[in-house]
Amino acid sequence: MARFGTPQRNALRRTVPTFLLVVAIAAPAAAAVKKMFVTSVAGSTNLSTWPQAQGLSGLAAGDAICQTLAHDDAGLPSWQDFRAWLSTLSEDAYCRVAGFDGLKVDDCGQLGLPDAGPWQRIDGRPFANSLSELTSDLALLHPPAVDETGELLQASSLLTGSNATGAAYAGGDCSGWTSGSAGNGRYGLTAAGGFWWTSSGLGSCGASGRLLCFESGSGDALPAWEGPGLLAFVTSVTGPGDLGSWPEAGSAVGLAAGDAICQSLATTAGLAAPQSFVAWLSTASVDAVDRLSADGPWKRLDGVEIAANRAALLTASPFLQTLPSALVVKEDGTYVGQNAYTGSTSLGRATLEDCNGWTSASAGTDATYGSVQDTRGYWTTSASQLVACSSPYRLYCFSNLGGIFRDGFESGDRARWSASVP
């Protein structure tokens, strides 16, 4: 793939003094649309060892790495405004990408907690409407899976030191990003939605990872990304693997109970064609993928596409990214980060681990589940890892009726989705 700004890259490198890459950043003026990317290179948790660190260490090295790549590889005119999404005991990632220093609990040193964004990835896909929505509502639009050249990255670890709110994760900053051996670091995941993108696990400071780079401050609104499609959501309610025991199931059992749950929730939420929804579930007699009679595209309630067609929902390897965005939006339009029953492989076929056809919550019965925040094949399969059927999990729900449109108004109402062209 061609690199953004390649024709001027070498000239820029000759004429821009290195020290300009690390200028202090005050809250920058609004730009057209703010950009974000994942570094194309990975390195040690001791950031001073990265070739792009410009001889700096800690957070300053992280910013220098982001600015160097934004300038040299992406050719972005606003390269000086980029900061690394990193937290330490004295600075939170939230404050840093808002264009300030300090801690979120102290309002980043301002009179009130600042906001920032929105951002889009280098490839133009929307990332988040605002910093506050991203860190408070888990409202991630697309995972941060694209580097500064526009290349899509398969699942990679991200150095963040941060929790879901963008504040520091205690004991997770590898000594202020100066240690490549002792201690632990908090990591995110490029292929994730929800909060996993910034806080998916704790690992040794001996591991390597990439950095998230944000153009700091506030900018213009994101371009429209909505279009016609079929709706899909993850349920706002949870229950055991005996789906007939869920209040929303009525008198239905097994697979029929799963569909009844989806249809009941869609009706209550005021979604168009609620009776068209089916649960993404497999049993010994039917595969989840074959329960979809339509062929997409499927969209979340926020208008973000999760799959262009049935084939796009599937992958032979669960480790490979398959969805452009995670199915983390509930029927009420809010976001969630928990797991869902599926009984399915990454190809949408039955695993035969299905709580006795979704009729049992008894001890000794297990089920395959999907990770709601994942865009890899793990969205639908936990592979060999199973969950007890007594566990309170969610369901995925897909509409089989096409031609659903969203109007162009700013009401944010779920009723914006209808079968009528706006």
Short mmCIF file of C-alpha atoms in Angstrom, two decimals, residues 1-417:
data_model
loop_
_atom_site.label_atom_id
_atom_site.label_comp_id
_atom_site.label_asym_id
_atom_site.label_seq_id
_atom_site.Cartn_x
_atom_site.Cartn_y
_atom_site.Cartn_z
CA MET A 1 0.00 0.00 0.00
CA ALA A 2 1.25 3.46 -0.86
CA ARG A 3 2.45 5.51 2.10
CA PHE A 4 0.73 8.81 2.81
CA GLY A 5 3.00 11.74 2.06
CA THR A 6 5.77 9.62 0.53
CA PRO A 7 6.76 12.10 -2.24
CA GLN A 8 7.74 14.78 0.29
CA ARG A 9 9.04 12.51 3.03
CA ASN A 10 12.76 12.75 2.30
CA ALA A 11 12.64 16.51 1.75
CA LEU A 12 10.85 17.00 5.04
CA ARG A 13 13.40 14.88 6.83
CA ARG A 14 16.22 17.10 5.54
CA THR A 15 14.62 20.43 6.35
CA VAL A 16 12.88 19.90 9.71
CA PRO A 17 15.17 20.06 12.76
CA THR A 18 14.97 17.01 14.98
CA PHE A 19 14.31 19.05 18.12
CA LEU A 20 11.00 20.23 16.66
CA LEU A 21 9.69 16.70 17.01
CA VAL A 22 9.50 17.05 20.76
CA VAL A 23 8.09 20.52 21.29
CA ALA A 24 5.81 20.96 24.28
CA ILE A 25 2.14 20.73 23.42
CA ALA A 26 -0.48 23.08 24.81
CA ALA A 27 -4.11 22.44 23.95
CA PRO A 28 -3.97 22.82 20.14
CA ALA A 29 -6.45 24.71 18.02
CA ALA A 30 -9.18 22.75 16.32
CA ALA A 31 -8.05 20.96 13.16
CA ALA A 32 -10.19 19.61 10.32
CA VAL A 33 -10.68 16.06 11.60
CA LYS A 34 -8.28 14.68 14.18
CA LYS A 35 -6.34 11.54 13.25
CA MET A 36 -5.13 8.55 15.22
CA PHE A 37 -3.04 5.50 14.35
CA VAL A 38 -1.12 2.54 15.73
CA THR A 39 2.63 2.54 15.17
CA SER A 40 3.79 0.32 12.31
CA VAL A 41 6.76 -0.67 14.47
CA ALA A 42 6.81 -2.41 17.84
CA GLY A 43 9.43 -2.14 20.53
CA SER A 44 10.46 -2.50 24.12
CA THR A 45 8.58 -1.08 27.10
CA ASN A 46 11.77 0.94 27.63
CA LEU A 47 10.76 3.50 25.03
CA SER A 48 14.20 5.12 24.90
CA THR A 49 15.45 2.06 22.96
CA TRP A 50 13.17 2.73 19.99
CA PRO A 51 15.04 4.25 16.99
CA GLN A 52 12.33 6.92 16.68
CA ALA A 53 12.69 8.07 20.33
CA GLN A 54 15.10 10.92 19.43
CA GLY A 55 17.31 10.16 22.45
CA LEU A 56 14.46 10.78 24.91
CA SER A 57 12.96 8.51 27.55
CA GLY A 58 9.60 7.77 29.17
CA LEU A 59 6.54 9.68 27.98
CA ALA A 60 8.66 12.13 25.99
CA ALA A 61 10.06 9.19 24.02
CA GLY A 62 6.53 7.94 23.33
CA ASP A 63 5.51 11.33 21.95
CA ALA A 64 8.67 11.54 19.85
CA ILE A 65 7.96 8.11 18.35
CA CYS A 66 4.43 9.16 17.40
CA GLN A 67 5.56 12.50 15.98
CA THR A 68 8.39 10.95 13.98
CA LEU A 69 6.08 8.41 12.35
CA ALA A 70 3.34 11.00 11.77
CA HIS A 71 5.91 13.20 10.01
CA ASP A 72 8.22 10.77 8.23
CA ASP A 73 5.82 7.99 7.22
CA ALA A 74 2.37 9.60 7.16
CA GLY A 75 3.40 13.09 6.03
CA LEU A 76 0.80 14.67 8.30
CA PRO A 77 1.02 18.48 8.54
CA SER A 78 -0.09 18.36 12.18
CA TRP A 79 2.60 15.86 13.23
CA GLN A 80 3.70 18.06 16.15
CA ASP A 81 0.29 17.63 17.81
CA PHE A 82 0.53 13.84 18.16
CA ARG A 83 0.88 12.29 21.60
CA ALA A 84 1.17 8.67 22.69
CA TRP A 85 -1.76 7.11 24.53
CA LEU A 86 0.30 6.28 27.62
CA SER A 87 -0.26 6.68 31.35
CA THR A 88 2.14 6.90 34.28
CA LEU A 89 1.70 7.71 37.96
CA SER A 90 1.96 11.44 37.17
CA GLU A 91 0.17 11.69 33.81
CA ASP A 92 -2.91 9.99 32.40
CA ALA A 93 -3.41 9.11 28.75
CA TYR A 94 -6.78 10.90 28.90
CA CYS A 95 -5.19 14.24 29.79
CA ARG A 96 -2.33 13.79 27.36
CA VAL A 97 -4.50 13.32 24.25
CA ALA A 98 -6.79 16.13 25.41
CA GLY A 99 -3.70 18.33 25.02
CA PHE A 100 -2.83 18.74 28.71
CA ASP A 101 -0.70 17.16 31.41
CA GLY A 102 -1.61 15.75 34.80
CA LEU A 103 -4.25 13.36 36.06
CA LYS A 104 -7.88 12.87 35.10
CA VAL A 105 -8.91 12.89 38.76
CA ASP A 106 -7.51 16.44 38.95
CA ASP A 107 -9.31 17.54 35.74
CA CYS A 108 -5.95 17.55 33.93
CA GLY A 109 -5.09 20.77 35.79
CA GLN A 110 -8.04 22.63 34.27
CA LEU A 111 -11.16 24.18 35.80
CA GLY A 112 -13.19 21.21 34.58
CA LEU A 113 -12.45 17.90 32.91
CA PRO A 114 -11.55 18.71 29.28
CA ASP A 115 -12.86 16.75 26.33
CA ALA A 116 -11.23 16.11 22.96
CA GLY A 117 -11.75 14.53 19.56
CA PRO A 118 -13.46 13.30 17.52
CA TRP A 119 -10.93 11.07 15.75
CA GLN A 120 -10.77 9.02 12.62
CA ARG A 121 -8.19 6.42 11.69
CA ILE A 122 -5.67 7.14 8.97
CA ASP A 123 -7.80 5.08 6.56
CA GLY A 124 -10.73 7.45 7.16
CA ARG A 125 -12.89 5.15 9.25
CA PRO A 126 -14.35 6.78 12.38
CA PHE A 127 -12.67 5.89 15.67
CA ALA A 128 -14.56 7.85 18.33
CA ASN A 129 -16.92 10.81 18.57
CA SER A 130 -15.21 12.20 21.64
CA LEU A 131 -12.73 11.35 24.37
CA SER A 132 -15.46 11.37 27.00
CA GLU A 133 -17.66 8.92 25.05
CA LEU A 134 -14.67 6.70 24.35
CA THR A 135 -13.66 6.40 27.99
CA SER A 136 -17.01 6.68 29.80
CA ASP A 137 -19.49 4.99 27.45
CA LEU A 138 -17.10 2.51 25.73
CA ALA A 139 -18.26 4.11 22.47
CA LEU A 140 -15.47 2.91 20.18
CA LEU A 141 -16.61 3.02 16.55
CA HIS A 142 -13.79 1.04 14.89
CA PRO A 143 -10.84 -0.70 16.55
CA PRO A 144 -7.44 1.04 16.37
CA ALA A 145 -6.14 -1.54 13.92
CA VAL A 146 -4.53 0.71 11.28
CA ASP A 147 -0.97 2.05 11.27
CA GLU A 148 0.31 5.44 10.11
CA THR A 149 0.57 4.24 6.50
CA GLY A 150 -3.03 3.01 6.38
CA GLU A 151 -2.12 -0.68 6.65
CA LEU A 152 -4.52 -2.93 8.56
CA LEU A 153 -2.73 -4.69 11.41
CA GLN A 154 -3.61 -8.14 12.64
CA ALA A 155 -3.99 -8.54 16.41
CA SER A 156 -1.08 -6.85 18.19
CA SER A 157 -0.43 -5.78 21.76
CA LEU A 158 -0.52 -2.07 22.57
CA LEU A 159 1.49 -0.44 25.35
CA THR A 160 -0.93 1.79 27.27
CA GLY A 161 -0.48 1.64 31.07
CA SER A 162 -4.12 2.67 31.16
CA ASN A 163 -7.48 1.42 32.35
CA ALA A 164 -10.81 1.70 30.54
CA THR A 165 -11.26 5.35 31.59
CA GLY A 166 -7.92 6.52 30.20
CA ALA A 167 -6.41 6.87 33.68
CA ALA A 168 -3.28 5.09 34.88
CA TYR A 169 -3.50 1.40 35.71
CA ALA A 170 -1.65 1.09 39.03
CA GLY A 171 1.61 -0.79 38.63
CA GLY A 172 1.22 -1.04 34.87
CA ASP A 173 3.64 1.51 33.39
CA CYS A 174 6.99 -0.33 33.42
CA SER A 175 8.59 2.29 35.68
CA GLY A 176 7.31 5.20 33.63
CA TRP A 177 8.12 3.39 30.38
CA THR A 178 11.82 3.27 31.23
CA SER A 179 12.13 -0.43 32.08
CA GLY A 180 12.43 -3.25 29.59
CA SER A 181 12.61 -6.01 32.15
CA ALA A 182 11.42 -5.39 35.72
CA GLY A 183 7.75 -4.85 36.55
CA ASN A 184 4.51 -5.13 34.62
CA GLY A 185 2.81 -3.19 31.88
CA ARG A 186 -0.86 -2.75 31.05
CA TYR A 187 -1.61 -3.66 27.45
CA GLY A 188 -4.41 -3.06 24.96
CA LEU A 189 -5.29 -4.90 21.75
CA THR A 190 -5.46 -3.51 18.21
CA ALA A 191 -8.34 -5.77 17.14
CA ALA A 192 -10.65 -4.93 20.04
CA GLY A 193 -13.65 -2.77 20.78
CA GLY A 194 -15.23 -1.89 24.11
CA PHE A 195 -12.36 -1.21 26.51
CA TRP A 196 -9.98 -3.98 25.44
CA TRP A 197 -8.34 -1.59 22.97
CA THR A 198 -6.74 0.20 25.95
CA SER A 199 -6.94 -2.32 28.78
CA SER A 200 -7.02 -6.01 27.89
CA GLY A 201 -4.37 -7.49 30.18
CA LEU A 202 -1.28 -7.17 32.34
CA GLY A 203 2.02 -8.49 31.05
CA SER A 204 5.73 -8.53 31.72
CA CYS A 205 7.80 -5.46 30.88
CA GLY A 206 10.01 -7.78 28.88
CA ALA A 207 7.35 -8.03 26.18
CA SER A 208 7.17 -5.75 23.16
CA GLY A 209 4.23 -3.77 21.86
CA ARG A 210 3.08 -0.96 19.62
CA LEU A 211 1.93 2.53 20.58
CA LEU A 212 -1.36 4.32 20.02
CA CYS A 213 -0.87 7.83 18.65
CA PHE A 214 -3.54 10.54 18.84
CA GLU A 215 -3.65 14.00 17.34
CA SER A 216 -4.36 15.88 20.56
CA GLY A 217 -7.13 18.35 21.25
CA SER A 218 -10.51 18.96 19.62
CA GLY A 219 -11.38 19.12 15.94
CA ASP A 220 -14.26 19.09 13.47
CA ALA A 221 -17.08 16.55 13.43
CA LEU A 222 -16.60 13.18 11.78
CA PRO A 223 -17.87 12.71 8.22
CA ALA A 224 -21.14 10.74 7.98
CA TRP A 225 -20.62 6.98 7.84
CA GLU A 226 -24.21 5.70 7.94
CA GLY A 227 -25.97 3.80 5.18
CA PRO A 228 -28.71 1.21 4.63
CA GLY A 229 -28.31 -2.22 6.13
CA LEU A 230 -29.68 -4.87 8.43
CA LEU A 231 -29.48 -4.34 12.17
CA ALA A 232 -27.57 -6.47 14.65
CA PHE A 233 -27.15 -6.05 18.39
CA VAL A 234 -26.02 -7.77 21.56
CA THR A 235 -28.69 -8.16 24.21
CA SER A 236 -28.92 -5.73 27.10
CA VAL A 237 -30.00 -8.60 29.37
CA THR A 238 -28.12 -11.71 30.44
CA GLY A 239 -29.19 -15.17 31.49
CA PRO A 240 -28.13 -18.82 31.77
CA GLY A 241 -27.82 -21.34 28.95
CA ASP A 242 -31.39 -22.49 29.55
CA LEU A 243 -32.81 -19.79 27.32
CA GLY A 244 -36.40 -20.72 28.14
CA SER A 245 -35.81 -19.45 31.68
CA TRP A 246 -35.21 -15.87 30.50
CA PRO A 247 -38.27 -13.66 31.11
CA GLU A 248 -38.09 -12.39 27.51
CA ALA A 249 -38.47 -15.95 26.12
CA GLY A 250 -42.16 -16.23 26.94
CA SER A 251 -43.09 -19.90 26.67
CA ALA A 252 -40.45 -20.75 24.05
CA VAL A 253 -37.54 -23.14 24.66
CA GLY A 254 -34.16 -23.83 23.04
CA LEU A 255 -33.39 -21.99 19.81
CA ALA A 256 -36.92 -20.65 19.64
CA ALA A 257 -36.36 -19.06 23.05
CA GLY A 258 -33.24 -17.34 21.74
CA ASP A 259 -35.18 -15.86 18.83
CA ALA A 260 -38.02 -14.83 21.15
CA ILE A 261 -35.55 -13.00 23.40
CA CYS A 262 -34.10 -11.10 20.44
CA GLN A 263 -37.53 -10.22 19.08
CA SER A 264 -38.88 -9.14 22.47
CA LEU A 265 -35.95 -6.81 23.07
CA ALA A 266 -36.15 -5.41 19.53
CA THR A 267 -39.86 -4.72 20.03
CA THR A 268 -39.33 -2.98 23.36
CA ALA A 269 -36.54 -0.87 21.84
CA GLY A 270 -38.77 0.21 18.94
CA LEU A 271 -36.54 -1.29 16.25
CA ALA A 272 -37.92 -1.79 12.76
CA ALA A 273 -39.14 -5.29 11.85
CA PRO A 274 -38.55 -6.79 15.31
CA GLN A 275 -39.88 -10.21 14.26
CA SER A 276 -37.04 -10.51 11.72
CA PHE A 277 -34.38 -10.96 14.42
CA VAL A 278 -32.82 -14.35 15.15
CA ALA A 279 -30.23 -15.34 17.73
CA TRP A 280 -26.72 -16.25 16.55
CA LEU A 281 -26.74 -19.76 18.05
CA SER A 282 -25.81 -23.25 16.88
CA THR A 283 -27.11 -26.65 17.98
CA ALA A 284 -26.54 -30.22 16.83
CA SER A 285 -29.24 -29.75 14.19
CA VAL A 286 -28.52 -26.24 12.87
CA ASP A 287 -25.54 -23.93 12.43
CA ALA A 288 -25.71 -20.26 13.40
CA VAL A 289 -24.59 -19.07 9.96
CA ASP A 290 -27.43 -20.99 8.28
CA ARG A 291 -29.99 -19.20 10.45
CA LEU A 292 -29.24 -16.00 8.53
CA SER A 293 -31.42 -15.97 5.42
CA ALA A 294 -30.28 -12.48 4.40
CA ASP A 295 -26.78 -11.66 3.18
CA GLY A 296 -26.08 -8.35 4.89
CA PRO A 297 -24.68 -5.86 5.29
CA TRP A 298 -25.25 -5.79 9.06
CA LYS A 299 -24.89 -2.61 11.07
CA ARG A 300 -24.86 -1.71 14.72
CA LEU A 301 -27.41 0.79 16.00
CA ASP A 302 -24.78 3.55 15.76
CA GLY A 303 -24.57 2.94 12.01
CA VAL A 304 -21.18 1.21 12.06
CA GLU A 305 -20.93 -1.83 9.80
CA ILE A 306 -19.93 -5.12 11.41
CA ALA A 307 -20.10 -7.31 8.29
CA ALA A 308 -20.70 -6.71 4.59
CA ASN A 309 -22.24 -10.17 4.13
CA ARG A 310 -22.45 -13.63 5.74
CA ALA A 311 -18.98 -14.61 4.56
CA ALA A 312 -17.51 -11.55 6.29
CA LEU A 313 -18.71 -12.88 9.65
CA LEU A 314 -16.55 -15.98 9.30
CA THR A 315 -12.88 -16.93 9.38
CA ALA A 316 -11.06 -20.25 9.36
CA SER A 317 -8.72 -19.06 12.12
CA PRO A 318 -10.20 -17.45 15.25
CA PHE A 319 -6.98 -15.46 15.69
CA LEU A 320 -7.55 -13.51 12.46
CA GLN A 321 -9.51 -10.27 12.44
CA THR A 322 -12.74 -10.71 10.48
CA LEU A 323 -15.17 -7.99 11.61
CA PRO A 324 -14.41 -4.34 10.80
CA SER A 325 -15.89 -3.44 14.19
CA ALA A 326 -16.99 -5.32 17.30
CA LEU A 327 -20.67 -6.09 17.95
CA VAL A 328 -20.74 -4.18 21.24
CA VAL A 329 -23.94 -2.12 20.84
CA LYS A 330 -27.11 -3.21 22.64
CA GLU A 331 -30.65 -2.84 21.34
CA ASP A 332 -31.02 0.32 23.43
CA GLY A 333 -28.07 1.95 21.64
CA THR A 334 -25.63 1.76 24.55
CA TYR A 335 -22.32 -0.09 24.58
CA VAL A 336 -21.25 -3.18 26.50
CA GLY A 337 -18.13 -5.29 26.99
CA GLN A 338 -19.23 -8.76 28.11
CA ASN A 339 -19.55 -12.19 26.46
CA ALA A 340 -22.34 -13.96 24.55
CA TYR A 341 -23.46 -17.57 24.19
CA THR A 342 -22.96 -18.92 20.65
CA GLY A 343 -22.27 -22.68 20.56
CA SER A 344 -20.34 -21.93 17.38
CA THR A 345 -16.95 -22.13 15.70
CA SER A 346 -15.29 -19.22 13.92
CA LEU A 347 -17.01 -20.49 10.75
CA GLY A 348 -20.43 -20.26 12.38
CA ARG A 349 -20.76 -24.04 12.71
CA ALA A 350 -21.88 -26.05 15.73
CA THR A 351 -19.35 -27.04 18.38
CA LEU A 352 -21.93 -29.29 20.11
CA GLU A 353 -21.19 -27.39 23.33
CA ASP A 354 -24.63 -25.78 23.57
CA CYS A 355 -26.18 -26.34 27.02
CA ASN A 356 -28.12 -29.34 25.68
CA GLY A 357 -29.64 -27.38 22.84
CA TRP A 358 -29.97 -24.26 24.99
CA THR A 359 -32.30 -26.01 27.45
CA SER A 360 -30.02 -26.58 30.45
CA ALA A 361 -28.32 -24.53 33.15
CA SER A 362 -27.37 -27.60 35.15
CA ALA A 363 -23.98 -28.26 36.66
CA GLY A 364 -21.74 -30.16 34.27
CA THR A 365 -23.18 -28.60 31.11
CA ASP A 366 -21.00 -26.16 29.17
CA ALA A 367 -21.16 -23.93 26.13
CA THR A 368 -18.98 -22.19 23.59
CA TYR A 369 -19.19 -18.42 23.82
CA GLY A 370 -18.02 -15.35 21.93
CA SER A 371 -16.04 -12.36 23.17
CA VAL A 372 -18.22 -9.33 22.44
CA GLN A 373 -15.26 -6.92 22.33
CA ASP A 374 -13.28 -8.96 19.80
CA THR A 375 -13.23 -8.42 16.04
CA ARG A 376 -11.27 -11.60 15.42
CA GLY A 377 -12.95 -14.98 15.01
CA TYR A 378 -13.16 -15.04 18.79
CA TRP A 379 -16.23 -12.81 18.51
CA THR A 380 -18.18 -16.02 17.90
CA THR A 381 -16.01 -18.76 19.37
CA SER A 382 -14.06 -19.38 22.54
CA ALA A 383 -12.52 -22.41 20.78
CA SER A 384 -11.58 -25.00 23.42
CA GLN A 385 -12.42 -22.70 26.34
CA LEU A 386 -15.97 -23.27 27.61
CA VAL A 387 -18.28 -21.59 30.09
CA ALA A 388 -20.67 -23.23 32.55
CA CYS A 389 -24.28 -23.04 31.38
CA SER A 390 -25.24 -21.45 34.69
CA SER A 391 -23.25 -18.33 33.71
CA PRO A 392 -25.18 -15.11 32.95
CA TYR A 393 -24.19 -14.35 29.34
CA ARG A 394 -25.72 -12.31 26.51
CA LEU A 395 -26.95 -13.22 23.02
CA TYR A 396 -26.13 -11.82 19.57
CA CYS A 397 -29.20 -10.88 17.52
CA PHE A 398 -29.27 -10.43 13.71
CA SER A 399 -32.07 -9.14 11.50
CA ASN A 400 -32.99 -11.12 8.38
CA LEU A 401 -34.89 -8.20 6.83
CA GLY A 402 -32.94 -5.91 4.51
CA GLY A 403 -33.56 -2.34 3.41
CA ILE A 404 -33.35 -0.67 6.81
CA PHE A 405 -32.31 2.97 6.60
CA ARG A 406 -31.23 5.57 9.11
CA ASP A 407 -32.31 9.17 8.69
CA GLY A 408 -29.88 12.08 8.57
CA PHE A 409 -31.14 13.94 11.61
CA GLU A 410 -29.24 14.40 14.85
CA SER A 411 -31.88 13.11 17.27
CA GLY A 412 -29.91 9.98 18.17
CA ASP A 413 -33.27 8.18 18.54
CA ARG A 414 -33.40 4.44 17.87
CA ALA A 415 -36.56 5.12 15.83
CA ARG A 416 -34.31 6.73 13.22
CA TRP A 417 -33.99 3.21 11.78
#
